[in-house]
Amino acid sequence: MILNNRDKLREECGVFGIFTHGSCDVVPEVYHALHALQHRGQESCGMALSDDGVITGFKDTGLVDEVFTPGRVKKIGQGQMAIGHCRYGTYGGHTRENAQPLVVRHIKGGMALCFNGNLTNTDELREELELSGAIFHSQSDIEVIAYVITRERLTAPSIQEAVSRAMDRLRGAYSLLIMSPRKLIAVRDPFGFRPLSLGRRGDEYLAASETCAFDILGARFLREIRPGEILTISDKGLESNTSHCQEETALCVFEFIYFARPDSVVEGSGVHTARKRAGAFLASARPAEADVVIGVPDSGLDAALGFAEKSGIPYGVGFIKSKYIARTFIKPTQAERENALRIKLSVISDTVRDKRVVLVDDSIVRGTTSARIVRLLREAGAREVHMRLSSPPFLYPCYFGTDIDSAEHLIANNHSVEDIRALIGADSLGYLPAEALHKLAENSGCGFCDACFTGRYPVAPPANTEFSKFDRRIHNGSK
Amino acid sequence: MILNNRDKLREECGVFGIFTHGSCDVVPEVYHALHALQHRGQESCGMALSDDGVITGFKDTGLVDEVFTPGRVKKIGQGQMAIGHCRYGTYGGHTRENAQPLVVRHIKGGMALCFNGNLTNTDELREELELSGAIFHSQSDIEVIAYVITRERLTAPSIQEAVSRAMDRLRGAYSLLIMSPRKLIAVRDPFGFRPLSLGRRGDEYLAASETCAFDILGARFLREIRPGEILTISDKGLESNTSHCQEETALCVFEFIYFARPDSVVEGSGVHTARKRAGAFLASARPAEADVVIGVPDSGLDAALGFAEKSGIPYGVGFIKSKYIARTFIKPTQAERENALRIKLSVISDTVRDKRVVLVDDSIVRGTTSARIVRLLREAGAREVHMRLSSPPFLYPCYFGTDIDSAEHLIANNHSVEDIRALIGADSLGYLPAEALHKLAENSGCGFCDACFTGRYPVAPPANTEFSKFDRRIHNGSK
Amino acid sequence: MILNNRDKLREECGVFGIFTHGSCDVVPEVYHALHALQHRGQESCGMALSDDGVITGFKDTGLVDEVFTPGRVKKIGQGQMAIGHCRYGTYGGHTRENAQPLVVRHIKGGMALCFNGNLTNTDELREELELSGAIFHSQSDIEVIAYVITRERLTAPSIQEAVSRAMDRLRGAYSLLIMSPRKLIAVRDPFGFRPLSLGRRGDEYLAASETCAFDILGARFLREIRPGEILTISDKGLESNTSHCQEETALCVFEFIYFARPDSVVEGSGVHTARKRAGAFLASARPAEADVVIGVPDSGLDAALGFAEKSGIPYGVGFIKSKYIARTFIKPTQAERENALRIKLSVISDTVRDKRVVLVDDSIVRGTTSARIVRLLREAGAREVHMRLSSPPFLYPCYFGTDIDSAEHLIANNHSVEDIRALIGADSLGYLPAEALHKLAENSGCGFCDACFTGRYPVAPPANTEFSKFDRRIHNGSK
Amino acid sequence: MILNNRDKLREECGVFGIFTHGSCDVVPEVYHALHALQHRGQESCGMALSDDGVITGFKDTGLVDEVFTPGRVKKIGQGQMAIGHCRYGTYGGHTRENAQPLVVRHIKGGMALCFNGNLTNTDELREELELSGAIFHSQSDIEVIAYVITRERLTAPSIQEAVSRAMDRLRGAYSLLIMSPRKLIAVRDPFGFRPLSLGRRGDEYLAASETCAFDILGARFLREIRPGEILTISDKGLESNTSHCQEETALCVFEFIYFARPDSVVEGSGVHTARKRAGAFLASARPAEADVVIGVPDSGLDAALGFAEKSGIPYGVGFIKSKYIARTFIKPTQAERENALRIKLSVISDTVRDKRVVLVDDSIVRGTTSARIVRLLREAGAREVHMRLSSPPFLYPCYFGTDIDSAEHLIANNHSVEDIRALIGADSLGYLPAEALHKLAENSGCGFCDACFTGRYPVAPPANTEFSKFDRRIHNGSK
């Protein structure tokens, strides 16, 4: 549910790459793939093409459909390879320079790069680079990554070897695509925090954050890029470097609960099915006496269906979510904020009137939207509202590519479950037990990162976030 | 489901009006109401205000959010009354003059008018008016209505009496709002083809095509405007003229099946509930042996849930519909058209793989989209696909405000059910029996128009559609 | 000089029409012609086409280049005939309905109309029409004209005869183009207040407010449409009805002084030459002891050159006028308003430093801009500033198509020449003597209207401007 | 005259900087200054602000008024210092990354930079930087300059010292503004190819390419930045480093003839006056028997006036140049190209009919536009056309910041004066003698660069322009 952006987590990015043979019309392919990945980032987007070794790019703030207008698409031209990126954020137009892919020019060959994730040692790397004469145009990690690779490139025998050496220096989460004039390289950090899959269509290869990008193009899923793997796609075919692969892996479990699209398959498990399974676990662990189970659109619907099936309580459609964009003419009163929600979400009274309702959502960040939704249901005649969440409470910030950025902003960090229940005005409140998390993706062989719920960080978080990029402010030393 | 506009019916219009006391900020109210009614028309929209008797208006092609930008909203100003309109169509920018409301100036007092419906005697009225010196700026019925009322106004003691006299001349479907400098008048044709409701918020009155416009504004539903009623709202309160009310009424039954928003209440019946009921009737009348019931988003979902509940077959989520706008870079090949669908609609394979699937949609117009959806399901592994439709087959054109305009374009008109089944590639196909239609709105006391299914027209269709507005072409006699 | 719109007169309109043989690409022709006439109206513009008798149109607020974007031009299509219009005004977007041409539909044949001028009996005509059942969509005279013609059309044997009968009813200034499905009709009121010329290119005919529209299209000037003439262009060639021609004519003399483009030829006289002549008259009648003569760009330059030649004082370039559009971030202080002028107009100091300067402009409306310009010159080192104006003082409002609308706003109406001199801070001030006006267009056989200077109105001004269109406010009777 | 961009020289850039005390509303100041400098570059523009040491920037393709919309201006905020830039070019939207100022972030302090000019040793510098690990985002020299300064900054005691050391490495033309968190630094290359002036307003300092930017802001000209000077403006006042100043200087003489605005003062000489002087030299050196002297708007007008005064032949206004933007619907025929000119430029026939005309322009690049203008005059009745140019023939490419880029494109390079005369269809043709160039700016103590006319380059041109930035194509090494 994306009612109020400040009250909702935002995924950081989606990446896509395609390698074809001979110059062809790849721009529509990237356009459609980014469209399928748009839920992973709505702030800005971009693509870069390699046409006979010449790399060009275009990026801007806005949705895929806004940035890549028909006129723009026509101008971009053809290519043998391309990468694309969509990014979340609300910094406004100023962040055009933070959009990706980053295209860099260098005597050893140009490069375009984009990634999904977050480095935890950015500040150290940046200081070291700047002290040896590097200048930066942006605040984004991708520029740091580009520099580290370029420095290694000066002595490495190949770009993929430069990438391998660079990985010794990069810490944190990164699912990375690199396009050199003749190669497309897909890389995943050793823990594999963020998903990255390999697809195929005829003799073409594709890489994408999620498999839904393959489906939209009529390509088929081949396999995941392995955590720690460097996969090089070139005219010679595939070449895999697994020297950074390790035993311990840590895919973000919230991909299953919220981030990924329901029709994507992650680590062998359908996301829709994983969410229904979360609902079923909830029904067992946090049961409720009720007449109907409804979900908050769109992200609570799958778990609501799972809850209904497991509990035997009928599934109902409780809300209509408007398909159309509307501004709110908000005045800063509580009543007006209620209206803002009403514009986006309408209750179907027949479903809830005089009923005991189980209301399923994926998570609570600050709680204000949940409170409003509970109130809407009561106004529509619901007798009881039992809120159920398909994830455990957020307790710890995330440093691996989501914006769960600060413990103080998380309602669960400083309130008991009972307090939260009272705050949102529900008759009962139940969270998914943390133990259930690892069972969501049934057949997966991988490990999961659940640090935001448990505080168990696979990689140490940044030591000192003072005067760092986590300030999210531009730093300019004085003189 | 709005996959392919040409393969889908389109409602003609939504209307809204508000009467307050003293000049106030009514523009955001109209904006939000039109937003709630946007599903009834996406081609153009407009509003007109009366501020101390001075009527001004603005209208253009585009969605509500596109036409009423923040800058525009600021310029429009305040008012004591306002009416608004949204209209469907794909004629492009040229139809700005056909947008509504129509603001006319006249010595007896200005007027703004908008309506939902379609006159069947436009051509006669227009000829008569033109031969007595009238000139027309548009091809829209609303201009004809404005003229007929104005002519009566010259001799009538009041505007509402002029409206009453005009109704003797107008034939067909019209749910009409008229704003004079000091009155807001809501009118419904004697058959009540199109819905029109009255709402209240404090001491303000509202009128809207659907109750969802009241909900978004925090107003409550008071009652329906009666078929044939002329309701005048003024500083003196409500005044009802029922001289044109008659026994026989004929509300469009397709409002329940497709047009109205699920959270609206029409003639005392929730639309969502009516659709679930259609699904339940289908399950009884057209049963299927299957493992899962899925609906085509968004319009098939409610009936699918009703089918599942009645049949005991589990309800499943079969599709993800993209929230984002995408252009298709279509090349005119079948393969590409398949892709166009794929961009909008993605199958959740886990739901249908190796399953016998009941696929529920509201109707079939030409059949091409249905065929593509069935194919998508089979590609995703569905073992059998049993298509069920929550309406009977379209057999006759509609003359009362929808675009079911010509018998030849309706697949059911010239194909048997078995032929259609084969064409769309389903294992079985079942339509809602026409008998069930009148049971969809359980508590309604009104009659229904089901002419598109049965050919029983409550009002005679236009005699001769040659050289008429049904040509949808501008006619200019030569000299 | 268009520094400050409120301090400058604005012409009301430019019209253009073209008649070709067979459907062809007339839109670019109209586009270019309107571009050449753009100085006559910058508020809104539009065009209407007749293609095989079917009339369509498009109009909007904005400059020609803004309204007729490449996409729009492509959509409009082809035609055998077209008319176009540009209109001045600053009412903002609301006046889209007041833009021209007006396209009306009628059983006797559609029509598109546009005109330059102003009726003086609008109010009477409108009342009469409304009382016989007419409704109006706009406040513009063109709609009144359309109605009057249509009413006559009902009984007249031809459209040109209907126009002739209508002329008996219309009073005031009108240079009018009417396009019926097969004819293009050019009409000028009996006094010929506004110019209208006939041109030819091969076998095509053109009509335009000014000859510069012919030049841009490579057409040649044929003759003026005579005051009172109805010229019908059809496949049969030209047909002239001169039944309304009369002895007394009254072309607006201000066309020579300010409105028309210097390269246009009006009534046989080049406008540039007429302006130089005004400067020469000034030099004789209002001499000055000075070192340099400069003009205020752009409208004072021609007269300055004439003044310099006649007086023998050297001509200089005193100002640079910026070619680029700039907003001013005005704060409401005098100092900031000075800046607003500075952004548009820069003094060339070398030209005026330590010099006695003759400063020539076309007219003074309110005087504030003149005062600022004088100040700019003194700041740049001018020793003396002698202001000379190439027209007499405005003393009376104009009712014939310009916006010299109210005596109180005219500085000369309530100030002596000496007062005005002091107010603008000049060392001396001299106006063109009224006697010189009739000598500006040397070879012209026509009479002139100089009512704004002399109060001698060729047609009686509207009796009562209360509650009329001259209020420039929408009137809506109550009840 | 900017009729046809390809047939006209384009200046490369304009720069502006302002240093105030305390955070204030500097954005409108930069906006207006860039507006005044807009003639120096219309492709893209940008500005950067320092507010309490935090540097932010915005830039885009488009005119100043298009890029800095009211909404954008509001977002940019306040600052103590700012620099701005406008840039010429027609590469379209892709060059957003080549727009200036460049904002770079570095541990020693951020920087924003912009410049007017062109380095001649870019390729060497870039190779050296890349081989030591630098990556580039753009193809622009400003990024090279930023790198060179940053590298020096690592060991230099201050930013101005780093700039001084960097100047030992930079070769070519640069008028450069650097904004560090607390200082504004204005630099001019040792030859002073491009102008750069210092202004003052109260206790604020300003730097600008031309003095017209001071006039628009009500500031006064203080002095020129000296060739080779590094002027540092800080809270401590002005600090000048003249260690790179040298005897030989070489200001581009074409600034007087074409680039600078007539109201600017360059090296003590008013530009308008310098142009009149060029016209006077022409009249002496290349006299003509004629009846009238006219100039091609806008750049030929000043010299035409000088020619007229010197020769005693009357000055006339020969052309009207349209103030409005128009697209041409060009089809690739000669006739249509003629029309394209006609849209922009209209002859005033009265001025030239039956006359012997001296036509003055500033220069001829390819000759096609001149030929068209001569033809226009003959069509309008000119008996003879004597073309005179206020500069000598272009014979050599320029490497110092203009786009006189390749000898083959210069008509004078491979045609005799007589050949050119015949090509453009004039009766006689005369160029300004090269000897006169150094007398245009009468009181100037500086030297001039006239390499484009004489081939005498003050600095050696780039040795090898193969595979270099002069290709103006993106280079990406393979592998």
Coordinates of N, CA and C in Angstrom, one line a residue, chain B residues 51 53-60 72 75-76 92-94 96-97 102-111 126-127 129-139 143 146-147 150-151 153-154 157-159 180-183 473-479, chain C residues 51 53-60 72 75-76 92-94 96-97 102-111 126-127 129-139 143 146-147 150-151 153-154 157-159 180-183 473-479:
Chain B
D51 N -20.6 32.2 -8.8 CA -20.2 33.1 -7.7 C -21.0 34.3 -7.7
G53 N -23.9 34.7 -8.6 CA -24.7 34.8 -9.9 C -23.9 34.9 -11.1
V54 N -22.6 35.1 -11.0 CA -21.7 35.1 -12.2 C -21.2 33.7 -12.5
I55 N -21.5 33.2 -13.6 CA -21.1 31.8 -14.0 C -19.9 31.8 -14.9
T56 N -18.9 31.1 -14.4 CA -17.7 30.9 -15.3 C -17.4 29.4 -15.3
G57 N -16.6 29.0 -16.3 CA -16.3 27.6 -16.5 C -15.0 27.3 -17.1
F58 N -14.5 26.1 -16.9 CA -13.3 25.7 -17.6 C -13.4 24.2 -17.9
K59 N -13.0 23.8 -19.1 CA -13.0 22.4 -19.5 C -12.0 22.2 -20.5
D60 N -11.6 20.9 -20.6 CA -10.5 20.6 -21.6 C -10.5 19.1 -21.8
R72 N -4.3 26.1 -12.4 CA -5.7 26.3 -13.0 C -6.7 26.4 -11.8
K75 N -6.7 29.7 -10.2 CA -7.3 30.7 -11.0 C -8.9 30.7 -11.0
I76 N -9.5 29.5 -10.8 CA -10.9 29.4 -11.0 C -11.7 30.2 -10.0
G92 N -9.7 12.7 -29.5 CA -8.5 13.5 -29.5 C -8.8 15.0 -29.1
G93 N -7.8 15.8 -29.3 CA -7.9 17.2 -28.8 C -9.0 18.0 -29.5
H94 N -9.5 17.6 -30.6 CA -10.5 18.3 -31.3 C -11.8 18.5 -30.6
R96 N -12.5 19.4 -27.6 CA -12.6 20.3 -26.5 C -14.0 21.0 -26.5
E97 N -14.5 21.3 -27.7 CA -15.8 22.0 -27.7 C -17.0 21.0 -27.3
L102 N -21.5 22.9 -20.4 CA -21.7 23.9 -21.4 C -22.2 25.2 -20.6
V103 N -21.5 26.3 -20.8 CA -21.9 27.5 -20.2 C -22.6 28.4 -21.2
V104 N -23.8 28.8 -21.0 CA -24.5 29.6 -22.0 C -24.9 30.9 -21.3
R105 N -24.9 32.0 -22.1 CA -25.3 33.3 -21.6 C -26.6 33.7 -22.3
H106 N -27.4 34.3 -21.5 CA -28.7 34.7 -22.0 C -29.3 35.7 -21.1
I107 N -30.1 36.6 -21.8 CA -30.7 37.7 -21.1 C -31.6 37.3 -19.9
K108 N -32.1 36.1 -20.0 CA -33.0 35.6 -18.9 C -32.1 35.0 -17.7
G109 N -30.8 35.0 -17.9 CA -29.9 34.5 -16.9 C -29.0 33.4 -17.6
G110 N -27.8 33.4 -17.2 CA -26.9 32.4 -17.7 C -27.2 31.0 -17.2
M111 N -26.6 30.0 -17.7 CA -26.8 28.7 -17.3 C -25.6 27.9 -17.6
R126 N -32.7 19.2 -33.5 CA -31.7 20.1 -34.0 C -32.2 20.8 -35.3
E127 N -32.8 20.0 -36.2 CA -33.3 20.5 -37.4 C -34.3 21.6 -37.2
L129 N -34.6 23.5 -34.5 CA -34.0 24.6 -34.0 C -33.2 25.4 -35.0
E130 N -32.5 24.7 -35.8 CA -31.7 25.4 -36.8 C -32.6 26.2 -37.8
L131 N -33.7 25.6 -38.1 CA -34.6 26.2 -39.1 C -35.3 27.4 -38.5
S132 N -35.2 27.6 -37.2 CA -35.7 28.8 -36.6 C -34.6 29.7 -36.2
G133 N -33.4 29.5 -36.7 CA -32.3 30.5 -36.5 C -31.3 30.2 -35.5
A134 N -31.3 29.0 -34.9 CA -30.3 28.6 -34.0 C -29.0 28.2 -34.7
I135 N -27.9 28.5 -34.1 CA -26.6 28.0 -34.6 C -26.0 27.2 -33.5
F136 N -25.2 26.2 -33.9 CA -24.6 25.2 -33.0 C -23.1 25.3 -33.1
H137 N -22.4 25.2 -31.9 CA -21.0 25.2 -31.8 C -20.4 23.8 -31.7
S138 N -21.2 22.9 -31.4 CA -20.7 21.5 -31.1 C -21.7 20.5 -31.7
Q139 N -21.3 19.2 -31.5 CA -22.2 18.2 -32.0 C -22.9 17.5 -30.8
E143 N -25.9 20.8 -26.1 CA -26.2 22.1 -26.7 C -27.7 22.1 -27.1
A146 N -29.7 22.7 -24.0 CA -29.7 24.0 -23.6 C -30.6 24.9 -24.4
Y147 N -30.6 24.6 -25.7 CA -31.5 25.4 -26.6 C -33.0 25.2 -26.3
T150 N -33.8 27.0 -23.2 CA -33.8 28.4 -23.3 C -35.1 28.9 -24.1
R151 N -35.5 28.2 -25.1 CA -36.7 28.6 -25.8 C -37.9 28.6 -24.9
R153 N -37.8 28.9 -21.7 CA -37.5 29.9 -20.7 C -38.1 31.2 -21.1
L154 N -38.2 31.5 -22.3 CA -38.6 32.8 -22.8 C -40.1 33.1 -22.3
P157 N -42.4 30.8 -16.3 CA -42.3 31.7 -15.1 C -41.0 31.4 -14.3
S158 N -40.4 30.3 -14.5 CA -39.1 30.0 -13.8 C -38.3 29.0 -14.6
I159 N -37.1 28.9 -14.2 CA -36.2 28.0 -14.9 C -36.7 26.6 -14.8
S180 N -28.3 27.5 -12.6 CA -28.6 28.9 -13.0 C -27.9 29.8 -12.0
P181 N -28.0 31.1 -12.1 CA -27.2 31.9 -11.2 C -27.5 31.6 -9.7
R182 N -28.7 31.2 -9.4 CA -29.1 31.0 -8.0 C -29.6 29.6 -7.6
K183 N -29.7 28.7 -8.6 CA -30.3 27.4 -8.4 C -29.5 26.3 -9.0
R473 N -19.8 12.3 -37.4 CA -19.0 13.1 -38.3 C -19.7 14.5 -38.4
I474 N -18.9 15.5 -38.7 CA -19.5 16.8 -38.8 C -20.3 16.9 -40.1
H475 N -21.5 17.4 -40.0 CA -22.3 17.5 -41.2 C -22.4 19.0 -41.5
N476 N -22.0 19.4 -42.7 CA -22.2 20.7 -43.2 C -22.9 20.6 -44.5
G477 N -24.1 21.1 -44.6 CA -24.8 21.1 -45.8 C -24.0 21.9 -46.9
S478 N -24.1 21.6 -48.1 CA -23.4 22.4 -49.1 C -24.4 23.5 -49.6
K479 N -24.0 24.4 -50.3 CA -24.8 25.4 -50.8 C -24.6 25.6 -52.3
Chain C
D51 N -12.5 21.3 -45.8 CA -12.0 20.3 -46.7 C -13.2 19.6 -47.3
G53 N -16.0 20.8 -48.1 CA -17.2 21.2 -47.4 C -17.3 20.9 -46.0
V54 N -16.4 20.1 -45.4 CA -16.4 19.8 -44.0 C -15.5 20.8 -43.3
I55 N -16.1 21.6 -42.3 CA -15.4 22.6 -41.7 C -14.9 22.2 -40.3
T56 N -13.6 22.3 -40.0 CA -13.1 22.0 -38.7 C -12.2 23.2 -38.2
G57 N -12.0 23.3 -37.0 CA -11.2 24.4 -36.5 C -10.4 24.0 -35.2
F58 N -9.4 24.8 -35.0 CA -8.7 24.7 -33.7 C -8.3 26.1 -33.3
K59 N -8.4 26.4 -32.0 CA -8.0 27.7 -31.5 C -7.6 27.6 -30.0
D60 N -6.8 28.5 -29.6 CA -6.4 28.4 -28.1 C -5.8 29.7 -27.8
R72 N 0.1 19.5 -33.5 CA -1.2 20.0 -33.8 C -1.3 20.3 -35.3
K75 N -2.1 17.2 -37.1 CA -3.5 16.7 -36.9 C -4.5 17.4 -37.7
I76 N -4.3 18.7 -38.0 CA -5.4 19.5 -38.6 C -5.7 19.1 -40.0
G92 N -6.1 35.9 -19.9 CA -5.6 34.6 -19.4 C -6.4 33.5 -20.1
G93 N -6.2 32.3 -19.6 CA -6.7 31.1 -20.2 C -8.2 31.0 -20.4
H94 N -8.9 31.8 -19.6 CA -10.4 31.7 -19.6 C -11.0 32.2 -20.9
R96 N -10.4 31.3 -23.9 CA -10.3 30.3 -25.0 C -11.6 30.4 -25.8
E97 N -12.8 30.6 -25.1 CA -14.0 30.6 -25.9 C -14.2 31.9 -26.7
L102 N -14.7 31.5 -35.1 CA -15.9 30.8 -34.6 C -16.4 29.8 -35.7
V103 N -16.5 28.6 -35.3 CA -17.1 27.6 -36.2 C -18.5 27.3 -35.8
V104 N -19.5 27.5 -36.6 CA -20.9 27.2 -36.3 C -21.4 26.2 -37.3
R105 N -22.4 25.4 -36.8 CA -23.0 24.4 -37.6 C -24.4 24.7 -37.7
H106 N -24.9 24.5 -38.9 CA -26.3 24.9 -39.2 C -26.8 24.1 -40.4
I107 N -28.0 23.8 -40.4 CA -28.6 23.0 -41.5 C -28.4 23.6 -42.9
K108 N -28.3 24.9 -42.9 CA -28.1 25.6 -44.2 C -26.7 25.6 -44.6
G109 N -25.9 25.0 -43.8 CA -24.4 24.9 -44.1 C -23.6 25.5 -43.0
G110 N -22.5 24.9 -42.6 CA -21.7 25.4 -41.6 C -21.0 26.7 -42.0
M111 N -20.4 27.3 -41.1 CA -19.7 28.6 -41.3 C -18.5 28.7 -40.4
R126 N -27.8 41.8 -29.3 CA -27.7 40.6 -28.5 C -29.1 40.5 -27.7
E127 N -29.5 41.6 -27.2 CA -30.8 41.5 -26.5 C -31.9 41.0 -27.4
L129 N -31.7 39.2 -30.0 CA -31.5 37.7 -30.4 C -31.8 36.9 -29.2
E130 N -31.4 37.2 -28.0 CA -31.7 36.4 -26.9 C -33.2 36.3 -26.6
L131 N -33.9 37.4 -26.8 CA -35.3 37.4 -26.6 C -36.1 36.6 -27.6
S132 N -35.4 36.2 -28.7 CA -36.0 35.3 -29.6 C -35.4 33.9 -29.6
G133 N -34.8 33.6 -28.4 CA -34.4 32.2 -28.2 C -32.9 31.9 -28.5
A134 N -32.1 32.8 -28.8 CA -30.7 32.5 -29.0 C -30.0 32.4 -27.7
I135 N -29.0 31.5 -27.7 CA -28.1 31.4 -26.5 C -26.7 31.7 -27.0
F136 N -25.9 32.2 -26.1 CA -24.5 32.6 -26.4 C -23.5 31.8 -25.6
H137 N -22.4 31.5 -26.2 CA -21.3 30.8 -25.6 C -20.2 31.7 -25.1
S138 N -20.2 32.9 -25.7 CA -19.0 33.8 -25.5 C -19.5 35.2 -25.3
Q139 N -18.6 36.1 -25.1 CA -18.9 37.5 -25.0 C -18.5 38.2 -26.3
E143 N -19.8 36.2 -32.3 CA -21.0 35.3 -32.2 C -22.3 36.0 -32.5
A146 N -22.4 36.1 -36.3 CA -22.8 34.8 -36.8 C -24.3 34.6 -36.7
Y147 N -24.8 35.0 -35.6 CA -26.3 34.9 -35.4 C -27.1 35.7 -36.4
T150 N -26.9 34.2 -39.8 CA -27.7 32.9 -39.8 C -29.2 33.2 -39.9
R151 N -29.6 34.1 -39.2 CA -31.1 34.5 -39.2 C -31.4 35.0 -40.6
R153 N -29.8 34.2 -43.2 CA -29.6 33.0 -44.1 C -30.8 32.2 -44.3
L154 N -31.7 32.1 -43.3 CA -32.9 31.3 -43.4 C -33.8 31.6 -44.6
P157 N -31.3 33.9 -50.5 CA -31.0 33.0 -51.6 C -29.6 32.5 -51.6
S158 N -28.7 33.2 -50.9 CA -27.3 32.8 -50.9 C -26.6 33.4 -49.6
I159 N -25.5 32.8 -49.3 CA -24.8 33.3 -48.1 C -24.4 34.7 -48.3
S180 N -17.8 29.7 -45.9 CA -18.8 28.7 -45.9 C -18.2 27.4 -46.6
P181 N -19.0 26.3 -46.6 CA -18.3 25.1 -47.2 C -17.6 25.3 -48.5
R182 N -18.1 26.2 -49.4 CA -17.5 26.4 -50.7 C -17.1 27.8 -51.0
K183 N -17.2 28.7 -50.2 CA -16.9 30.1 -50.5 C -16.1 30.8 -49.4
R473 N -17.2 42.3 -18.3 CA -17.5 41.4 -17.3 C -18.7 40.5 -17.7
I474 N -18.7 39.3 -17.3 CA -19.8 38.4 -17.7 C -21.1 38.8 -17.0
H475 N -22.1 39.1 -17.8 CA -23.4 39.4 -17.2 C -24.3 38.2 -17.2
N476 N -24.9 37.9 -16.1 CA -25.8 36.9 -16.0 C -27.0 37.5 -15.2
G477 N -28.1 37.6 -15.9 CA -29.3 38.1 -15.2 C -29.6 37.2 -14.0
S478 N -30.2 37.7 -13.0 CA -30.5 36.9 -11.8 C -31.8 36.1 -12.1
K479 N -32.2 35.3 -11.2 CA -33.4 34.5 -11.2 C -33.4 33.4 -12.2

